[in-house]
Tab-separated table of C-alpha atoms and ligand atoms in Angstrom:
chain	number	residue	atom	x	y	z
A	1410	PHE	CA	6.076	33.918	-13.176
A	1411	PHE	CA	2.656	32.459	-13.899
A	1412	PHE	CA	3.336	28.738	-14.085
A	1413	THR	CA	4.230	28.912	-17.739
A	1414	PRO	CA	5.771	27.794	-19.986
A	1415	ALA	CA	5.418	24.242	-18.701
A	1416	GLU	CA	7.104	21.306	-20.333
A	1417	PHE	CA	7.208	17.551	-19.892
A	1418	VAL	CA	10.566	16.317	-18.601
A	1419	LYS	CA	10.234	12.544	-18.325
A	1420	SER	CA	8.350	9.587	-16.942
A	1421	ALA	CA	10.017	7.392	-14.352
A	1422	THR	CA	9.182	3.807	-13.550
A	1423	SER	CA	12.227	3.222	-11.374
A	1424	LEU	CA	14.411	5.264	-9.049
A	1425	HIS	CA	17.318	5.627	-11.454
A	1426	MET	CA	14.993	7.213	-14.040
A	1427	ILE	CA	14.072	10.101	-11.758
A	1428	PRO	CA	15.588	13.369	-13.037
A	1429	ASP	CA	18.757	14.071	-11.096
A	1430	ASN	CA	18.211	17.820	-11.027
A	1431	THR	CA	17.591	18.558	-7.379
A	1432	ILE	CA	18.174	22.297	-7.573
A	1433	ILE	CA	14.723	23.315	-8.801
A	1434	PRO	CA	12.094	23.249	-6.028
A	1435	GLU	CA	9.670	20.375	-6.531
A	1436	VAL	CA	6.085	19.690	-5.492
A	1437	ALA	CA	4.240	16.406	-6.026
A	1438	PHE	CA	0.561	15.619	-6.561
A	1439	ILE	CA	-0.983	12.438	-5.306
A	1440	GLY	CA	-4.480	11.040	-4.966
A	1441	ARG	CA	-6.796	8.162	-5.801
A	1442	SER	CA	-7.319	7.512	-9.501
A	1443	ASN	CA	-9.910	9.683	-11.222
A	1444	ILE	CA	-9.546	12.337	-8.536
A	1445	GLY	CA	-8.901	15.024	-11.156
A	1446	LYS	CA	-5.104	15.085	-10.886
A	1447	SER	CA	-4.313	15.384	-14.596
A	1448	SER	CA	-6.951	18.068	-15.092
A	1449	LEU	CA	-5.599	19.961	-12.098
A	1450	ILE	CA	-1.967	19.974	-13.219
A	1451	ASN	CA	-3.031	20.990	-16.730
A	1452	GLY	CA	-5.163	23.762	-15.233
A	1453	LEU	CA	-2.335	24.979	-13.007
A	1454	VAL	CA	0.030	25.398	-15.899
A	1455	ASN	CA	-2.674	26.527	-18.300
A	1456	ARG	CA	-1.899	23.848	-20.820
A	1457	ASN	CA	-4.546	21.338	-21.752
A	1458	GLY	CA	-3.061	18.019	-22.697
A	1459	LEU	CA	0.282	18.460	-20.938
A	1460	VAL	CA	-0.652	15.649	-18.566
A	1461	LYS	CA	-2.433	12.846	-20.357
A	1462	THR	CA	-5.426	11.377	-18.591
A	1463	SER	CA	-4.509	8.352	-16.581
A	1464	SER	CA	-7.052	5.888	-17.948
A	1465	LYS	CA	-4.454	4.245	-20.174
A	1466	PRO	CA	-2.901	1.107	-18.716
A	1467	GLY	CA	0.630	1.626	-17.495
A	1468	HIS	CA	0.072	5.230	-16.557
A	1469	THR	CA	-0.731	4.238	-13.002
A	1470	ARG	CA	2.813	2.960	-12.541
A	1471	MET	CA	4.660	6.064	-13.549
A	1472	MET	CA	5.895	9.227	-11.971
A	1473	ASN	CA	5.691	12.020	-14.521
A	1474	PHE	CA	7.999	15.000	-14.156
A	1475	PHE	CA	7.229	18.448	-15.571
A	1476	LYS	CA	8.997	21.732	-15.188
A	1477	ILE	CA	8.184	25.375	-15.527
A	1478	GLY	CA	11.240	27.051	-16.909
A	1479	ASP	CA	14.034	26.450	-14.439
A	1480	ARG	CA	11.968	27.562	-11.474
A	1481	LEU	CA	9.627	24.771	-10.481
A	1482	SER	CA	9.302	21.046	-10.925
A	1483	LEU	CA	5.900	19.341	-10.733
A	1484	VAL	CA	5.463	15.617	-10.245
A	1485	ASP	CA	2.377	13.661	-11.177
A	1486	MET	CA	2.500	10.709	-8.783
A	1487	PRO	CA	0.866	7.367	-9.538
A	1488	GLY	CA	-2.543	6.552	-8.055
A	1489	TYR	CA	-2.792	4.669	-4.776
A	1490	GLY	CA	-2.677	1.100	-6.069
A	1491	TRP	CA	0.580	0.417	-4.236
A	1492	LYS	CA	1.710	-0.587	-0.769
A	1493	SER	CA	4.725	0.965	0.879
A	1494	ARG	CA	6.085	-2.530	1.458
A	1495	ASP	CA	5.995	-3.808	-2.121
A	1496	GLU	CA	8.749	-3.045	-4.617
A	1497	TRP	CA	6.923	-0.273	-6.436
A	1498	GLY	CA	5.672	1.272	-3.203
A	1499	GLY	CA	9.191	1.067	-1.804
A	1500	MET	CA	10.415	3.123	-4.725
A	1501	ILE	CA	7.776	5.788	-4.212
A	1502	LEU	CA	8.517	5.916	-0.516
A	1503	SER	CA	12.210	6.169	-1.233
A	1504	TYR	CA	11.591	9.034	-3.664
A	1505	LEU	CA	9.423	10.893	-1.133
A	1506	GLN	CA	11.829	10.402	1.746
A	1507	ASN	CA	15.045	11.171	-0.100
A	1508	ARG	CA	14.164	13.809	-2.634
A	1509	LYS	CA	16.122	16.834	-1.470
A	1510	ASN	CA	14.175	19.431	-3.456
A	1511	LEU	CA	10.693	18.091	-2.634
A	1512	ARG	CA	8.989	20.954	-0.830
A	1513	ARG	CA	5.430	19.742	-0.464
A	1514	ILE	CA	3.089	16.934	-1.446
A	1515	TYR	CA	-0.417	17.887	-2.483
A	1516	ILE	CA	-2.981	15.240	-1.592
A	1517	LEU	CA	-6.078	15.481	-3.766
A	1518	VAL	CA	-9.353	14.466	-2.156
A	1519	ASP	CA	-12.883	14.407	-3.544
A	1520	PRO	CA	-15.012	16.411	-1.098
A	1521	SER	CA	-18.142	14.455	-1.956
A	1522	HIS	CA	-16.440	11.235	-0.817
A	1523	GLY	CA	-14.286	12.593	2.003
A	1524	LEU	CA	-11.036	11.073	3.214
A	1525	LYS	CA	-10.630	7.418	2.319
A	1526	GLU	CA	-8.420	4.916	4.077
A	1527	SER	CA	-5.877	5.161	1.260
A	1528	ASP	CA	-5.668	8.923	1.863
A	1529	THR	CA	-5.166	8.619	5.608
A	1530	GLN	CA	-2.613	5.853	5.070
A	1531	ILE	CA	-0.455	8.062	2.863
A	1532	MET	CA	-0.848	10.949	5.314
A	1533	LYS	CA	0.379	8.730	8.144
A	1534	LEU	CA	3.318	7.718	6.043
A	1535	LEU	CA	4.170	11.360	5.299
A	1536	ASP	CA	3.722	12.317	8.957
A	1537	ASN	CA	6.052	9.502	9.993
A	1538	SER	CA	8.639	10.727	7.507
A	1539	GLY	CA	8.290	14.384	8.445
A	1540	LEU	CA	7.175	15.416	4.962
A	1541	SER	CA	5.048	18.500	4.429
A	1542	TYR	CA	1.720	17.907	2.723
A	1543	GLN	CA	-1.436	19.839	2.022
A	1544	VAL	CA	-4.958	18.669	1.200
A	1545	VAL	CA	-6.669	19.930	-1.945
A	1546	LEU	CA	-10.354	19.238	-2.478
A	1547	THR	CA	-11.087	18.729	-6.181
A	1548	LYS	CA	-14.087	19.209	-8.481
A	1549	ILE	CA	-15.742	21.679	-6.131
A	1550	ASP	CA	-17.984	22.923	-8.940
A	1551	ARG	CA	-19.995	19.745	-8.390
A	1552	LEU	CA	-21.124	20.807	-4.916
A	1553	SER	CA	-23.297	23.643	-3.709
A	1554	LYS	CA	-21.528	26.149	-1.478
A	1555	THR	CA	-23.254	24.757	1.612
A	1556	LYS	CA	-22.395	21.150	0.787
A	1557	TYR	CA	-18.806	22.122	0.002
A	1558	GLN	CA	-18.401	23.947	3.327
A	1559	ALA	CA	-19.800	20.935	5.204
A	1560	ALA	CA	-17.532	18.525	3.321
A	1561	LYS	CA	-14.503	20.720	3.973
A	1562	ALA	CA	-15.342	20.948	7.685
A	1563	ALA	CA	-15.629	17.157	7.857
A	1564	VAL	CA	-12.194	16.671	6.271
A	1565	GLU	CA	-10.745	19.349	8.545
A	1566	ALA	CA	-12.160	17.660	11.648
A	1567	GLU	CA	-10.546	14.370	10.676
A	1568	LEU	CA	-7.191	15.991	10.013
A	1569	VAL	CA	-7.045	17.782	13.332
A	1570	LYS	CA	-6.804	14.442	15.151
A	1571	ASP	CA	-3.283	13.407	14.321
A	1572	ALA	CA	-1.966	15.021	11.170
A	1573	ILE	CA	1.422	16.451	12.112
A	1574	CYS	CA	2.937	17.616	8.863
A	1575	CYS	CA	-0.283	18.788	7.266
A	1576	TYR	CA	-0.225	22.419	6.155
A	1577	PRO	CA	-3.222	23.824	8.038
A	1578	LEU	CA	-5.108	25.224	5.073
A	1579	ILE	CA	-7.380	23.032	3.014
A	1580	LEU	CA	-7.829	24.314	-0.498
A	1581	GLY	CA	-10.756	23.750	-2.826
A	1582	VAL	CA	-10.268	23.782	-6.591
A	1583	SER	CA	-12.187	23.246	-9.779
A	1584	SER	CA	-10.283	22.629	-12.975
A	1585	LYS	CA	-13.547	23.206	-14.792
A	1586	THR	CA	-14.286	26.716	-13.506
A	1587	LYS	CA	-10.648	27.485	-12.508
A	1588	ASP	CA	-11.837	28.331	-9.008
A	1589	GLY	CA	-9.102	28.046	-6.401
A	1590	LEU	CA	-6.264	27.638	-8.888
A	1591	ASP	CA	-4.701	30.970	-7.974
A	1592	ASP	CA	-4.787	30.079	-4.271
A	1593	LEU	CA	-3.129	26.760	-5.033
A	1594	ARG	CA	-0.463	28.486	-7.141
A	1595	ALA	CA	0.148	30.876	-4.260
A	1596	THR	CA	0.758	28.053	-1.761
A	1597	ILE	CA	3.054	26.299	-4.234
A	1598	ILE	CA	5.060	29.498	-4.652
A	1599	LYS	CA	5.281	29.752	-0.866
A	1600	ALA	CA	6.169	26.097	-0.362
A	1601	GLY	CA	8.856	26.335	-3.038
A	1602	GLN	CA	10.027	29.730	-1.787
A	1603	LEU	CA	10.004	30.872	-5.385
B	1757	GDP	P1	-6.971	11.662	-12.718
B	1757	GDP	O1	-7.262	10.226	-13.008
B	1757	GDP	O2	-6.832	11.899	-11.251
B	1757	GDP	O3	-5.832	12.229	-13.499
B	1757	GDP	O4	-8.295	12.488	-13.104
B	1757	GDP	P2	-8.669	13.294	-14.418
B	1757	GDP	O5	-8.077	14.654	-14.392
B	1757	GDP	O6	-8.420	12.455	-15.622
B	1757	GDP	O7	-10.242	13.501	-14.184
B	1757	GDP	C1	-11.106	12.399	-13.966
B	1757	GDP	C2	-12.509	12.800	-14.389
B	1757	GDP	O8	-12.995	13.878	-13.586
B	1757	GDP	C3	-12.595	13.282	-15.833
B	1757	GDP	O9	-13.805	12.813	-16.385
B	1757	GDP	C4	-12.601	14.800	-15.700
B	1757	GDP	O10	-13.283	15.432	-16.757
B	1757	GDP	C5	-13.337	15.001	-14.385
B	1757	GDP	N1	-12.882	16.226	-13.698
B	1757	GDP	C6	-11.613	16.559	-13.403
B	1757	GDP	N2	-11.543	17.743	-12.782
B	1757	GDP	C7	-12.822	18.190	-12.700
B	1757	GDP	C8	-13.425	19.393	-12.142
B	1757	GDP	O11	-12.772	20.305	-11.625
B	1757	GDP	N3	-14.787	19.471	-12.212
B	1757	GDP	C9	-15.551	18.508	-12.773
B	1757	GDP	N4	-16.872	18.671	-12.773
B	1757	GDP	N5	-15.025	17.375	-13.293
B	1757	GDP	C10	-13.677	17.218	-13.274
């Protein structure tokens, strides 16, 4: 099992469009736009072009479902341009809170920018709902080792304060050099109990 072969299942813009298969363990990826989410999912499953880059209009308002055989479901969540109180945000919240097979949410953060308010807001929301999440620092090839360690320590220090459901291991990945992808796959396998 090496995260292949991966295939696109469907895009959902409303709750009733979400695949009703809740047997396969599922993990979701979320983060601000341009964080490297599409590149990361493509890198994880070793298939360039599986997830289209999100610059096209409309893409931001979709949840995209992928699956790897019948073992794992991956969800590309829309960027943060939503509020939990508006209709679209309500749908996302409802998906997160009610999805029986959702094992973990991966929150992608750019280490050179650190945690933004939108990141901490979603973490609070996940904490309040008792949903397991884990922070993944993206594009680490852009930082020197020293700068990366400092950035990681800064994110860690902020998380310690009140993150309840945060898996206590921050990962760093680069879709460009493939660094960290195996570690991320390993935590997904663990989270999904695959
Ligand atoms: P998304 O909007 O979150 O899906 O982000 P994309 O995957 O489309 O990436 C946004 C931009 O960051 C693109 O220009 C990518 O080429 C670049 N990018 C993504 N991942 C990496 C990475 O690991 N290293 C570097 N240097 N650039 C990356």
